[in-house]
PDB file of C-alpha atoms in Angstrom:
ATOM      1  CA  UNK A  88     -76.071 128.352  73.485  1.00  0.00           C
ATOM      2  CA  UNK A  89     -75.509 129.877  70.432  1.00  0.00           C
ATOM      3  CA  UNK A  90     -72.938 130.364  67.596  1.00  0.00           C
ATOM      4  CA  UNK A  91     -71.947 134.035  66.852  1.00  0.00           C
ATOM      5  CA  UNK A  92     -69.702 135.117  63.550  1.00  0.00           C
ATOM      6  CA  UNK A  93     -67.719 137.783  63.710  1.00  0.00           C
ATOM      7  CA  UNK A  94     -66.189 139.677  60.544  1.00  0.00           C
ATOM      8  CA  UNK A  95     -63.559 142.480  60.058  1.00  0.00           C
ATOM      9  CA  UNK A  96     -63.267 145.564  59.844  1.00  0.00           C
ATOM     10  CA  UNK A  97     -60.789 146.514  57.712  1.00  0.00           C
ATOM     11  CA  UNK A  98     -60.963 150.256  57.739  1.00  0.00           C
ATOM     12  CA  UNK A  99     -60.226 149.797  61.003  1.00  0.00           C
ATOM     13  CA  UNK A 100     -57.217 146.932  61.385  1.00  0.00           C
ATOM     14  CA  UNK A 101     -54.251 146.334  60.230  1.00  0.00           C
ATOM     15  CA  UNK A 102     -52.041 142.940  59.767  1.00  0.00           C
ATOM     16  CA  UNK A 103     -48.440 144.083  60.081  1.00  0.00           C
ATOM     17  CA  UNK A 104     -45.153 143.233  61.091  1.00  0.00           C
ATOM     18  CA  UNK A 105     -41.105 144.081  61.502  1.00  0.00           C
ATOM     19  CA  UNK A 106     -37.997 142.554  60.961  1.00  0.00           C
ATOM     20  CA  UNK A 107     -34.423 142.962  61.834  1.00  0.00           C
ATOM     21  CA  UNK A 108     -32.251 145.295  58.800  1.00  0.00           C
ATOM     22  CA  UNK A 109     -28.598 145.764  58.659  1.00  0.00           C
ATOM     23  CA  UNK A 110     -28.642 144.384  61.838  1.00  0.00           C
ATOM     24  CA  UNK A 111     -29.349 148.170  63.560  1.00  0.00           C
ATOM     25  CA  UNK A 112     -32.937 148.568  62.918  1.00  0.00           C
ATOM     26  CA  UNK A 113     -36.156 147.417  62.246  1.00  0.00           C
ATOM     27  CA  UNK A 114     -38.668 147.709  59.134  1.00  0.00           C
ATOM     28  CA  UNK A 115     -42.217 147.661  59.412  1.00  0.00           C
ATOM     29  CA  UNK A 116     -44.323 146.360  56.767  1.00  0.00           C
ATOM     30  CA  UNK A 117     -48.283 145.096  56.453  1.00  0.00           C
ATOM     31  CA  UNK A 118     -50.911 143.493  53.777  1.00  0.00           C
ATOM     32  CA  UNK A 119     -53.180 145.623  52.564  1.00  0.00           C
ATOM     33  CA  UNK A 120     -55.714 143.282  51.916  1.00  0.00           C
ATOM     34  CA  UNK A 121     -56.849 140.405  54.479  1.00  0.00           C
ATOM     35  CA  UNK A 122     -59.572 138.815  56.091  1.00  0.00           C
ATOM     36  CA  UNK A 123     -60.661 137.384  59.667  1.00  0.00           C
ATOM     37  CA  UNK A 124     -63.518 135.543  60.366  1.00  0.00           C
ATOM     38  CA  UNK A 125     -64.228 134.437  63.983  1.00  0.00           C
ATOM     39  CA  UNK A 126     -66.953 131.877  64.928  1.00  0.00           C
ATOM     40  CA  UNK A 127     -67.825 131.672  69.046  1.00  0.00           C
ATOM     41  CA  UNK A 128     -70.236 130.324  71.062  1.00  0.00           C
ATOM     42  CA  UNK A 129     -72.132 133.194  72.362  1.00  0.00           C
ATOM     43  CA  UNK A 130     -69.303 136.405  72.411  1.00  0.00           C
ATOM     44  CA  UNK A 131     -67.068 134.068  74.170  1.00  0.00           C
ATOM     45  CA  UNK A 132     -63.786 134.452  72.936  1.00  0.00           C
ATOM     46  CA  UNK A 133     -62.106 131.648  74.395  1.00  0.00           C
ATOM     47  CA  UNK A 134     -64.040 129.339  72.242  1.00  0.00           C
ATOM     48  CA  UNK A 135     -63.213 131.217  69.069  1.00  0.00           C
ATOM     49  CA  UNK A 136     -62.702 129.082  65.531  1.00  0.00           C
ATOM     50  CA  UNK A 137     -60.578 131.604  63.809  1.00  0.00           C
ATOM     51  CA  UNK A 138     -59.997 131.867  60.008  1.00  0.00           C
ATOM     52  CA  UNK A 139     -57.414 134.576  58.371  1.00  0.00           C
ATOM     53  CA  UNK A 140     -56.214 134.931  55.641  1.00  0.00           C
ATOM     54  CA  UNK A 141     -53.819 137.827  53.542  1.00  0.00           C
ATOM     55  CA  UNK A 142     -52.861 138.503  50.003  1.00  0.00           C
ATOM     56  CA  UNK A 143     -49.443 138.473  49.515  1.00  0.00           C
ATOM     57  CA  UNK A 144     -49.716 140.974  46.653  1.00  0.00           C
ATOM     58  CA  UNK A 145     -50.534 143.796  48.856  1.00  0.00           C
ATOM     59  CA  UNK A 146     -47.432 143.632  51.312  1.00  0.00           C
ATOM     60  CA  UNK A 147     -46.351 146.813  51.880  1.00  0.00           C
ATOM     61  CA  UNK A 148     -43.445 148.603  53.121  1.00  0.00           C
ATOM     62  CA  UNK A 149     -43.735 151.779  52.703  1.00  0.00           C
ATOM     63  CA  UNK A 150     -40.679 151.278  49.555  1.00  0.00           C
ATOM     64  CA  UNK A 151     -42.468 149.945  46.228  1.00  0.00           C
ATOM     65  CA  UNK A 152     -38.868 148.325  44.697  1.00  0.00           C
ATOM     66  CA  UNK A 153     -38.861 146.213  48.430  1.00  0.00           C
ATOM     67  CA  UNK A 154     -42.120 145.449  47.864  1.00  0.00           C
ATOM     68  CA  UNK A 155     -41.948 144.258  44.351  1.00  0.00           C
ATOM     69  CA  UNK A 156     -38.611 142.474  45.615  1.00  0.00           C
ATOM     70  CA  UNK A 157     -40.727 140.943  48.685  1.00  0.00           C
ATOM     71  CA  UNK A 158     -43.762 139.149  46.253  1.00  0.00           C
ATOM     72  CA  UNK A 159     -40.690 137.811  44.173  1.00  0.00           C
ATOM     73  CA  UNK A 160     -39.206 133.874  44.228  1.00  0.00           C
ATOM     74  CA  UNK A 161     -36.272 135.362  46.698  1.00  0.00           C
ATOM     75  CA  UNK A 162     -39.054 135.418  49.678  1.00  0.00           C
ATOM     76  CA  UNK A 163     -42.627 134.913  48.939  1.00  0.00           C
ATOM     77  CA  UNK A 164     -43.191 133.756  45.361  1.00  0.00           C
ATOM     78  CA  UNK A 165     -46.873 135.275  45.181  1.00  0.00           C
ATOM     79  CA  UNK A 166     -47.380 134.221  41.802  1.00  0.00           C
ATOM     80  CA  UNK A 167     -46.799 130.474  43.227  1.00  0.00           C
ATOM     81  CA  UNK A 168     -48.775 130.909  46.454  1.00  0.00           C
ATOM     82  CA  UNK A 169     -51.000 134.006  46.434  1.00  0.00           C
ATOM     83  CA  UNK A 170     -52.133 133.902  49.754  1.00  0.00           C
ATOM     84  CA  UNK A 171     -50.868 133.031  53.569  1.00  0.00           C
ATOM     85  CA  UNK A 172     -53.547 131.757  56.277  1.00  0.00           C
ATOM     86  CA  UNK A 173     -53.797 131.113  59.173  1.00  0.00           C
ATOM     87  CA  UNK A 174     -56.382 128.560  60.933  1.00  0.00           C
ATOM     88  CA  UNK A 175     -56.387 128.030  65.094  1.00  0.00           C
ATOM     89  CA  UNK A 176     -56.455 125.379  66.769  1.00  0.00           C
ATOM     90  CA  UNK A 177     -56.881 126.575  70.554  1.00  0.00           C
ATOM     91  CA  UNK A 178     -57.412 129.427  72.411  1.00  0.00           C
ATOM     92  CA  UNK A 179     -56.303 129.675  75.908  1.00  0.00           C
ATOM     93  CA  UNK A 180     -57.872 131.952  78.198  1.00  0.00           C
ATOM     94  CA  UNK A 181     -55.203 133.702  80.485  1.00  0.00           C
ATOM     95  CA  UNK A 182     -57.370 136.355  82.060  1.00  0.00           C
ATOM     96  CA  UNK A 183     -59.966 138.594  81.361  1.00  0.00           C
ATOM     97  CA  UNK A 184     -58.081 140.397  78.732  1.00  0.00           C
ATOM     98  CA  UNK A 185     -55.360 138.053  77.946  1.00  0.00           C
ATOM     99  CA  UNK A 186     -55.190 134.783  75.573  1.00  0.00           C
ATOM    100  CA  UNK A 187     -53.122 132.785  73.769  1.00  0.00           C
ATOM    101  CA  UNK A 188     -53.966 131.351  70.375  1.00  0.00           C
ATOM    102  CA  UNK A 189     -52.468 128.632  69.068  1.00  0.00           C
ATOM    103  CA  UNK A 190     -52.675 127.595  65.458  1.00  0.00           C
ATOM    104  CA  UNK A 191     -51.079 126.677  61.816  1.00  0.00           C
ATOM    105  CA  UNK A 192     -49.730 129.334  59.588  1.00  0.00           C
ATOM    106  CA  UNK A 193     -49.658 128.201  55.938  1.00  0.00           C
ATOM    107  CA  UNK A 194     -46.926 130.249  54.033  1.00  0.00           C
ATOM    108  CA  UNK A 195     -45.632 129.006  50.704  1.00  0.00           C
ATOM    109  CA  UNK A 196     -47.178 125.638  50.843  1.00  0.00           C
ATOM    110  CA  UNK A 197     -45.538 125.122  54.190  1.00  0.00           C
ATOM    111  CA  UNK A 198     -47.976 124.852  57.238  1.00  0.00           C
ATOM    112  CA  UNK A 199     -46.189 125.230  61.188  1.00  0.00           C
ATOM    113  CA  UNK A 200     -47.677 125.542  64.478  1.00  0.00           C
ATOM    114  CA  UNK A 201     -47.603 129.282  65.934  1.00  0.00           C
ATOM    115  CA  UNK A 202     -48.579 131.012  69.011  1.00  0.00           C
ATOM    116  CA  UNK A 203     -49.746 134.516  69.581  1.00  0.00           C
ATOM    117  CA  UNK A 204     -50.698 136.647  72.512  1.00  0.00           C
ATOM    118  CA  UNK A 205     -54.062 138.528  72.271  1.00  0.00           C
ATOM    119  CA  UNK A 206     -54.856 141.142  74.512  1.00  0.00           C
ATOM    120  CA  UNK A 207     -58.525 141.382  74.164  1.00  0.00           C
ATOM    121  CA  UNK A 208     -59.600 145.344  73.924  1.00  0.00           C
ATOM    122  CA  UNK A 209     -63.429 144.893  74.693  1.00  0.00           C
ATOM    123  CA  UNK A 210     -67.021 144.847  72.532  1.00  0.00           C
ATOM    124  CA  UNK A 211     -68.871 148.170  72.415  1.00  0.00           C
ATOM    125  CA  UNK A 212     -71.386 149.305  70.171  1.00  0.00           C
ATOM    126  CA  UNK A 213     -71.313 151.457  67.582  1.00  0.00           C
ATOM    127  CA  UNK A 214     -72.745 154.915  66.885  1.00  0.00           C
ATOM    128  CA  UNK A 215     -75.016 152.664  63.694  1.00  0.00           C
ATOM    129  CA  UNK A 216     -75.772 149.656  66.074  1.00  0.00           C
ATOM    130  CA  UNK A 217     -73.400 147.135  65.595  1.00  0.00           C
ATOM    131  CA  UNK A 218     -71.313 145.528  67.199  1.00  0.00           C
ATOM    132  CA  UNK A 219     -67.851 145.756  67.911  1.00  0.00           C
ATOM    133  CA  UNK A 220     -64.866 143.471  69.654  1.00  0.00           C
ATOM    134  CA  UNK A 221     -61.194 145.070  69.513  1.00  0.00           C
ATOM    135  CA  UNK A 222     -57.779 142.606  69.783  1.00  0.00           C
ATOM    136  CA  UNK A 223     -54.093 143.560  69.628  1.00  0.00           C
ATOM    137  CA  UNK A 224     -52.043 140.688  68.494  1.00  0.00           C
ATOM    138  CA  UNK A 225     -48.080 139.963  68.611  1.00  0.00           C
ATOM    139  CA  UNK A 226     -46.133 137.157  68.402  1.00  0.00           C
ATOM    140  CA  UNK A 227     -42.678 136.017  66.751  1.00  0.00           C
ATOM    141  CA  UNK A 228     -41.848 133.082  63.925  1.00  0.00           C
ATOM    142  CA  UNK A 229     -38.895 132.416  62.218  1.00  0.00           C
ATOM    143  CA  UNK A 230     -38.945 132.961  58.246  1.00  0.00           C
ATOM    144  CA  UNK A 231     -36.609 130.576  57.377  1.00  0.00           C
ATOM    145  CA  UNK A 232     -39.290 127.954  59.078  1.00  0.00           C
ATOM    146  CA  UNK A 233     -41.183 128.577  55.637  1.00  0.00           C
ATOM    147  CA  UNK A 234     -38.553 128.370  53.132  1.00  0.00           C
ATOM    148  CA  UNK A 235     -38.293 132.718  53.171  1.00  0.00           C
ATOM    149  CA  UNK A 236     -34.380 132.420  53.592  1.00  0.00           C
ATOM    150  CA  UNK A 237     -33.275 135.237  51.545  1.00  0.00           C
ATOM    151  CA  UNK A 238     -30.380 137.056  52.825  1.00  0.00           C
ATOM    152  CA  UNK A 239     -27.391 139.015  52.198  1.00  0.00           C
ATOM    153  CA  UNK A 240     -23.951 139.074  54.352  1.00  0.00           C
ATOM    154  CA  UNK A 241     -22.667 142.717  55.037  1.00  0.00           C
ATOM    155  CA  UNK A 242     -19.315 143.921  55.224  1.00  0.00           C
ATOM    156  CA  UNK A 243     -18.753 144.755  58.302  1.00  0.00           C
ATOM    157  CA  UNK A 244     -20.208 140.857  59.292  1.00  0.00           C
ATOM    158  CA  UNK A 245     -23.554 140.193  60.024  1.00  0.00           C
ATOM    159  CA  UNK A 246     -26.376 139.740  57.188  1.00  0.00           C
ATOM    160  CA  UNK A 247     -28.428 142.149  56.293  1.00  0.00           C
ATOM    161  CA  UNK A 248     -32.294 140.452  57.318  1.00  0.00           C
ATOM    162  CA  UNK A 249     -32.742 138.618  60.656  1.00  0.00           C
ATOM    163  CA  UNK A 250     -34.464 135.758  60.698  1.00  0.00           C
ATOM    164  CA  UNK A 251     -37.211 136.753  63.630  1.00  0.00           C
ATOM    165  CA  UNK A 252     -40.208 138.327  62.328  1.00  0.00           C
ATOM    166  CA  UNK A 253     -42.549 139.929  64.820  1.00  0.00           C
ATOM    167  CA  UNK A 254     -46.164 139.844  64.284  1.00  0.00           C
ATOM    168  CA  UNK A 255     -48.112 143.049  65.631  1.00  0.00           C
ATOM    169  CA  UNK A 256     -51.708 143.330  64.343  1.00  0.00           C
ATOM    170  CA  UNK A 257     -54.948 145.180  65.469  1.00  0.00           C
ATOM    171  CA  UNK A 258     -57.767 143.737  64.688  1.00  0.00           C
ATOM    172  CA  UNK A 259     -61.382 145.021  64.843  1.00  0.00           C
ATOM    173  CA  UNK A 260     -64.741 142.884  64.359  1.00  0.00           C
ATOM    174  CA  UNK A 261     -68.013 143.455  63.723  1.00  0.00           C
ATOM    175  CA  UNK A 262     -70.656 140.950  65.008  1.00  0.00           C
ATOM    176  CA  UNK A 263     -72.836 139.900  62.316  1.00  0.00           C
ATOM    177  CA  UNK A 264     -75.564 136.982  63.388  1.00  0.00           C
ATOM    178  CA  UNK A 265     -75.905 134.344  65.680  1.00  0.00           C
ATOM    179  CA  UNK A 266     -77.627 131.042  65.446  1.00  0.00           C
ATOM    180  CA  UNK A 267     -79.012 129.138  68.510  1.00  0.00           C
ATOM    181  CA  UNK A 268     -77.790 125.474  68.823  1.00  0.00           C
ATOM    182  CA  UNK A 269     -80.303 123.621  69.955  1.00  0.00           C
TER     183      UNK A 269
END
């Protein structure tokens, strides 16, 4: 058996996610800068160790005074905690394609259990030789589990962010060297 790492690709993922606004819509955002690093034994995924972490300087929105607003002490306080991770703790094989990974999410100095659904795209070569795996990712948490509780009450009742935030992701890997346990 042996132990294979896997690194991304970041030209070719993306960490993002939406939540509720004004209570009739949803905004998308994403960091800009992260990292994954996946450790399995052989290319089986359903033994992965995973490792992620993102910047919380580079969330973006699309709207630079949200953005500014979003890295401030009303939600993430990056100059306090400059980075979120995320470290699993078990990966449950569903079917070929399908998993669930369990894990801790560390946001703010505040680590919780999460769970997220992995569809599992493949592993094909590239046109240089490497090698490639391709995963879609979603799941929900609740902000206010991590102290982001920022809000504002409208009008015409309701408050103006909702509390769900929905993790979509795609994430690509490249296979980088394995080492035989003996």
């Amino acid at each position: 058996m042996s132990t294979t790492k896997w690194v991304l690709d970041p030209t070719h993922s993306e960490l993002g996610f939406k939540i509720r606004h004004l209570m009739i819509s949803n905004v998308s955002g994403s960091f800009q800068q992260f990292q994954v690093a996946v450790e399995t034994q052989d290319d089986d995924f359903s033994t992965a160790q995973i490792r992620a972490t993102a910047e919380i300087a580079s969330i973006h929105t699309n709207n630079e005074q949200r953005d500014h607003h979003l890295r401030n002490s009303d939600f993430f306080e990056a100059e306090i905690y400059p980075q979120l991770s995320f470290q699993s703790t078990k990966v449950e094989k569903l079917s070929d394609d399908t998993f669930t990974v369990y894990g801790e999410l560390t946001m703010k100095g505040v680590s919780k259990p999460v769970k997220l659904s992995v569809e599992y795209s493949g592993v094909t070569k590239d046109p240089w030789g490497g090698v490639r795996a391709g995963y879609t990712i979603s799941g929900k948490i609740n902000r206010s589990d991590w102290g982001i509780t920022f809000n504002g009450v409208l009008e015409t009742g309701g408050v103006a962010l909702g509390e769900e935030v929905k993790i979509n992701s795609e994430i690509q890997l490249v296979k980088q060297l394995e080492t035989v346990v003996a």
